[in-house]
């Protein structure tokens, strides 16, 4: 009985894949993201991702994200020595990603999910010459839109808004403190994806 069920499942999956030419299509992408906060500074980020459609409209893949933050606080915020303070943060995030696309048009809304790990290195005059190194879990949920840029639908521009558990920093002028950590933050992710058609005939 178990062998029969397994055989039926295998036939069903094979038939589904054959009837859905999208299954097996691969995606390679690059992008960047912008966070929100009320602290002045310079933020640079880059992301590379790779995925494959495992069902119609459903893509699973992996991504690697690197982020560099150089925060400069408002002039009213100083450290214990009465000098302007700041933070330099370097974060590395490998993750598993999932995307579910809607519609079959050139403009396709989508849902997005991400789960992985984060390695964060933080430097500040407050810490002296030492660096704070930490590891934590990372997740993000959101949605957006994908717009195909050519008739063959191999290139697409993608814009996403996500809520994640990455640390963000908010100025605290009342306590004249160098910053407070916000557990949840929002990001706008922008990127380009290239879709490689499956070689299956």
mmCIF file of C-alpha atoms in Angstrom:
data_model
loop_
_atom_site.group_PDB
_atom_site.id
_atom_site.type_symbol
_atom_site.label_atom_id
_atom_site.label_comp_id
_atom_site.label_asym_id
_atom_site.label_seq_id
_atom_site.Cartn_x
_atom_site.Cartn_y
_atom_site.Cartn_z
ATOM 1 C CA UNK A 1 0.000 0.000 0.000
ATOM 2 C CA UNK A 2 2.814 2.419 0.927
ATOM 3 C CA UNK A 3 4.599 1.662 -2.357
ATOM 4 C CA UNK A 4 1.392 2.319 -4.290
ATOM 5 C CA UNK A 5 0.865 5.684 -2.555
ATOM 6 C CA UNK A 6 4.488 6.670 -3.214
ATOM 7 C CA UNK A 7 4.124 5.706 -6.887
ATOM 8 C CA UNK A 8 0.920 7.742 -7.231
ATOM 9 C CA UNK A 9 2.598 10.763 -5.607
ATOM 10 C CA UNK A 10 5.570 10.482 -7.957
ATOM 11 C CA UNK A 11 3.287 10.272 -10.996
ATOM 12 C CA UNK A 12 1.277 13.265 -9.765
ATOM 13 C CA UNK A 13 4.379 15.412 -9.226
ATOM 14 C CA UNK A 14 5.801 14.421 -12.627
ATOM 15 C CA UNK A 15 2.507 15.180 -14.377
ATOM 16 C CA UNK A 16 2.212 18.520 -12.559
ATOM 17 C CA UNK A 17 5.721 19.517 -13.623
ATOM 18 C CA UNK A 18 5.089 18.525 -17.238
ATOM 19 C CA UNK A 19 1.838 20.519 -17.350
ATOM 20 C CA UNK A 20 3.468 23.597 -15.846
ATOM 21 C CA UNK A 21 6.315 24.891 -18.026
ATOM 22 C CA UNK A 22 7.194 27.474 -15.351
ATOM 23 C CA UNK A 23 8.341 24.708 -12.993
ATOM 24 C CA UNK A 24 12.110 24.386 -13.200
ATOM 25 C CA UNK A 25 12.707 27.971 -14.347
ATOM 26 C CA UNK A 26 15.632 29.442 -12.420
ATOM 27 C CA UNK A 27 16.145 33.000 -11.210
ATOM 28 C CA UNK A 28 19.379 34.900 -10.539
ATOM 29 C CA UNK A 29 19.164 38.333 -8.971
ATOM 30 C CA UNK A 30 21.030 41.250 -7.451
ATOM 31 C CA UNK A 31 19.694 44.088 -5.362
ATOM 32 C CA UNK A 32 19.946 46.508 -2.489
ATOM 33 C CA UNK A 33 17.737 47.785 0.319
ATOM 34 C CA UNK A 34 17.071 50.946 2.301
ATOM 35 C CA UNK A 35 16.034 51.062 5.973
ATOM 36 C CA UNK A 36 14.170 53.672 7.997
ATOM 37 C CA UNK A 37 15.261 55.685 11.046
ATOM 38 C CA UNK A 38 15.814 59.175 12.387
ATOM 39 C CA UNK A 39 19.612 59.052 12.577
ATOM 40 C CA UNK A 40 21.847 60.595 9.964
ATOM 41 C CA UNK A 41 24.308 58.314 8.307
ATOM 42 C CA UNK A 42 25.544 56.376 5.327
ATOM 43 C CA UNK A 43 24.089 52.971 4.500
ATOM 44 C CA UNK A 44 25.317 50.655 1.750
ATOM 45 C CA UNK A 45 23.949 47.193 1.065
ATOM 46 C CA UNK A 46 24.142 44.511 -1.576
ATOM 47 C CA UNK A 47 22.346 41.225 -2.129
ATOM 48 C CA UNK A 48 22.704 38.267 -4.479
ATOM 49 C CA UNK A 49 20.073 35.549 -4.770
ATOM 50 C CA UNK A 50 19.369 32.351 -6.661
ATOM 51 C CA UNK A 51 16.094 30.454 -6.847
ATOM 52 C CA UNK A 52 13.954 28.003 -8.788
ATOM 53 C CA UNK A 53 10.220 27.601 -9.354
ATOM 54 C CA UNK A 54 9.117 24.400 -7.619
ATOM 55 C CA UNK A 55 5.452 24.957 -8.522
ATOM 56 C CA UNK A 56 3.457 27.403 -10.583
ATOM 57 C CA UNK A 57 4.037 30.886 -9.111
ATOM 58 C CA UNK A 58 6.088 29.524 -6.173
ATOM 59 C CA UNK A 59 9.852 30.120 -6.094
ATOM 60 C CA UNK A 60 12.281 28.911 -3.417
ATOM 61 C CA UNK A 61 15.918 29.938 -3.218
ATOM 62 C CA UNK A 62 18.835 31.302 -1.241
ATOM 63 C CA UNK A 63 20.200 34.814 -0.753
ATOM 64 C CA UNK A 64 23.327 36.433 0.664
ATOM 65 C CA UNK A 65 23.079 39.991 1.970
ATOM 66 C CA UNK A 66 25.828 42.355 3.168
ATOM 67 C CA UNK A 67 25.096 45.672 4.855
ATOM 68 C CA UNK A 68 27.405 48.491 5.973
ATOM 69 C CA UNK A 69 26.015 51.248 8.218
ATOM 70 C CA UNK A 70 27.879 54.357 9.348
ATOM 71 C CA UNK A 71 25.501 56.214 11.665
ATOM 72 C CA UNK A 72 26.091 59.795 12.734
ATOM 73 C CA UNK A 73 23.758 61.045 15.436
ATOM 74 C CA UNK A 74 22.158 64.439 15.696
ATOM 75 C CA UNK A 75 24.294 67.240 17.129
ATOM 76 C CA UNK A 76 22.188 67.239 20.307
ATOM 77 C CA UNK A 77 23.262 63.662 20.995
ATOM 78 C CA UNK A 78 26.681 63.195 22.548
ATOM 79 C CA UNK A 79 28.516 60.454 24.375
ATOM 80 C CA UNK A 80 29.693 60.582 27.980
ATOM 81 C CA UNK A 81 32.710 62.697 26.985
ATOM 82 C CA UNK A 82 30.517 65.385 25.456
ATOM 83 C CA UNK A 83 31.581 64.472 21.923
ATOM 84 C CA UNK A 84 29.345 63.449 19.001
ATOM 85 C CA UNK A 85 28.940 59.711 18.944
ATOM 86 C CA UNK A 86 28.270 57.217 16.175
ATOM 87 C CA UNK A 87 28.172 53.573 15.153
ATOM 88 C CA UNK A 88 29.706 51.530 12.357
ATOM 89 C CA UNK A 89 27.877 48.262 11.719
ATOM 90 C CA UNK A 90 28.725 45.446 9.314
ATOM 91 C CA UNK A 91 26.115 42.719 8.885
ATOM 92 C CA UNK A 92 26.234 39.494 6.835
ATOM 93 C CA UNK A 93 23.009 37.525 6.286
ATOM 94 C CA UNK A 94 22.688 34.183 4.454
ATOM 95 C CA UNK A 95 19.043 33.147 4.136
ATOM 96 C CA UNK A 96 16.449 30.907 2.515
ATOM 97 C CA UNK A 97 13.861 32.893 0.552
ATOM 98 C CA UNK A 98 10.415 32.193 -0.835
ATOM 99 C CA UNK A 99 8.326 34.157 -3.340
ATOM 100 C CA UNK A 100 4.739 33.611 -4.439
ATOM 101 C CA UNK A 101 3.696 35.473 -7.595
ATOM 102 C CA UNK A 102 0.164 36.450 -8.595
ATOM 103 C CA UNK A 103 -1.283 36.928 -12.088
ATOM 104 C CA UNK A 104 0.384 36.020 -15.393
ATOM 105 C CA UNK A 105 0.899 39.546 -16.721
ATOM 106 C CA UNK A 106 4.070 41.610 -17.116
ATOM 107 C CA UNK A 107 3.302 43.285 -13.787
ATOM 108 C CA UNK A 108 3.032 40.638 -11.072
ATOM 109 C CA UNK A 109 2.309 41.275 -7.380
ATOM 110 C CA UNK A 110 4.115 38.904 -5.025
ATOM 111 C CA UNK A 111 4.471 37.822 -1.410
ATOM 112 C CA UNK A 112 7.956 37.428 0.081
ATOM 113 C CA UNK A 113 9.403 35.495 3.038
ATOM 114 C CA UNK A 114 12.969 35.109 4.286
ATOM 115 C CA UNK A 115 14.598 33.189 7.152
ATOM 116 C CA UNK A 116 18.283 32.838 7.958
ATOM 117 C CA UNK A 117 21.156 33.910 10.195
ATOM 118 C CA UNK A 118 22.872 37.241 10.804
ATOM 119 C CA UNK A 119 26.463 37.987 11.827
ATOM 120 C CA UNK A 120 26.816 41.573 13.040
ATOM 121 C CA UNK A 121 30.008 43.476 13.937
ATOM 122 C CA UNK A 122 29.521 46.818 15.716
ATOM 123 C CA UNK A 123 32.135 49.500 16.394
ATOM 124 C CA UNK A 124 31.661 52.773 18.272
ATOM 125 C CA UNK A 125 33.776 55.331 20.172
ATOM 126 C CA UNK A 126 31.681 54.254 23.145
ATOM 127 C CA UNK A 127 33.282 50.791 22.945
ATOM 128 C CA UNK A 128 36.829 52.052 22.494
ATOM 129 C CA UNK A 129 38.880 49.858 20.180
ATOM 130 C CA UNK A 130 36.757 46.780 20.844
ATOM 131 C CA UNK A 131 34.163 45.370 18.468
ATOM 132 C CA UNK A 132 30.905 43.738 19.464
ATOM 133 C CA UNK A 133 30.312 40.563 17.443
ATOM 134 C CA UNK A 134 26.982 38.786 17.579
ATOM 135 C CA UNK A 135 25.020 36.035 15.835
ATOM 136 C CA UNK A 136 21.235 35.891 15.677
ATOM 137 C CA UNK A 137 18.360 34.468 13.685
ATOM 138 C CA UNK A 138 16.955 36.639 10.916
ATOM 139 C CA UNK A 139 13.515 36.684 9.314
ATOM 140 C CA UNK A 140 11.528 38.993 7.065
ATOM 141 C CA UNK A 141 8.002 39.084 5.628
ATOM 142 C CA UNK A 142 6.612 41.396 3.001
ATOM 143 C CA UNK A 143 5.251 41.937 -0.456
ATOM 144 C CA UNK A 144 5.742 43.943 -3.583
ATOM 145 C CA UNK A 145 5.655 43.855 -7.346
ATOM 146 C CA UNK A 146 7.758 42.378 -10.148
ATOM 147 C CA UNK A 147 7.770 44.096 -13.563
ATOM 148 C CA UNK A 148 9.122 42.304 -16.642
ATOM 149 C CA UNK A 149 11.289 44.600 -18.749
ATOM 150 C CA UNK A 150 11.329 42.689 -22.050
ATOM 151 C CA UNK A 151 8.916 40.736 -24.237
ATOM 152 C CA UNK A 152 10.605 37.400 -23.536
ATOM 153 C CA UNK A 153 10.081 37.992 -19.809
ATOM 154 C CA UNK A 154 13.626 37.091 -18.863
ATOM 155 C CA UNK A 155 14.494 40.369 -17.093
ATOM 156 C CA UNK A 156 12.400 41.816 -14.280
ATOM 157 C CA UNK A 157 12.629 44.774 -11.921
ATOM 158 C CA UNK A 158 11.436 43.967 -8.414
ATOM 159 C CA UNK A 159 10.376 46.279 -5.569
ATOM 160 C CA UNK A 160 9.531 44.908 -2.113
ATOM 161 C CA UNK A 161 8.607 46.267 1.290
ATOM 162 C CA UNK A 162 9.530 43.956 4.160
ATOM 163 C CA UNK A 163 9.253 43.946 7.946
ATOM 164 C CA UNK A 164 12.158 42.156 9.643
ATOM 165 C CA UNK A 165 13.765 41.605 13.032
ATOM 166 C CA UNK A 166 17.039 43.321 12.133
ATOM 167 C CA UNK A 167 18.190 45.897 14.665
ATOM 168 C CA UNK A 168 17.655 49.544 13.867
ATOM 169 C CA UNK A 169 18.766 52.586 15.822
ATOM 170 C CA UNK A 170 16.600 55.488 16.923
ATOM 171 C CA UNK A 171 17.824 58.756 18.390
ATOM 172 C CA UNK A 172 16.761 59.397 22.001
ATOM 173 C CA UNK A 173 16.990 63.150 22.540
ATOM 174 C CA UNK A 174 15.191 63.133 25.902
ATOM 175 C CA UNK A 175 17.858 61.054 27.621
ATOM 176 C CA UNK A 176 20.688 62.373 25.437
ATOM 177 C CA UNK A 177 21.511 58.728 24.796
ATOM 178 C CA UNK A 178 23.561 57.513 21.855
ATOM 179 C CA UNK A 179 20.729 55.388 20.511
ATOM 180 C CA UNK A 180 18.095 52.807 21.319
ATOM 181 C CA UNK A 181 17.505 49.495 19.564
ATOM 182 C CA UNK A 182 14.219 48.919 17.768
ATOM 183 C CA UNK A 183 13.409 45.170 17.494
ATOM 184 C CA UNK A 184 11.443 45.398 14.237
ATOM 185 C CA UNK A 185 12.285 47.554 11.240
ATOM 186 C CA UNK A 186 11.086 48.127 7.693
ATOM 187 C CA UNK A 187 13.075 47.921 4.477
ATOM 188 C CA UNK A 188 12.491 48.786 0.843
ATOM 189 C CA UNK A 189 14.249 46.213 -1.343
ATOM 190 C CA UNK A 190 14.989 46.947 -5.003
ATOM 191 C CA UNK A 191 16.540 44.508 -7.435
ATOM 192 C CA UNK A 192 16.887 42.984 -10.892
ATOM 193 C CA UNK A 193 16.181 39.335 -11.675
ATOM 194 C CA UNK A 194 17.133 37.242 -14.692
ATOM 195 C CA UNK A 195 15.024 34.148 -15.394
ATOM 196 C CA UNK A 196 16.614 31.124 -17.074
ATOM 197 C CA UNK A 197 14.171 28.834 -18.855
ATOM 198 C CA UNK A 198 14.131 25.164 -17.956
ATOM 199 C CA UNK A 199 15.920 22.843 -20.394
ATOM 200 C CA UNK A 200 13.214 20.231 -19.982
ATOM 201 C CA UNK A 201 11.423 19.480 -23.240
#
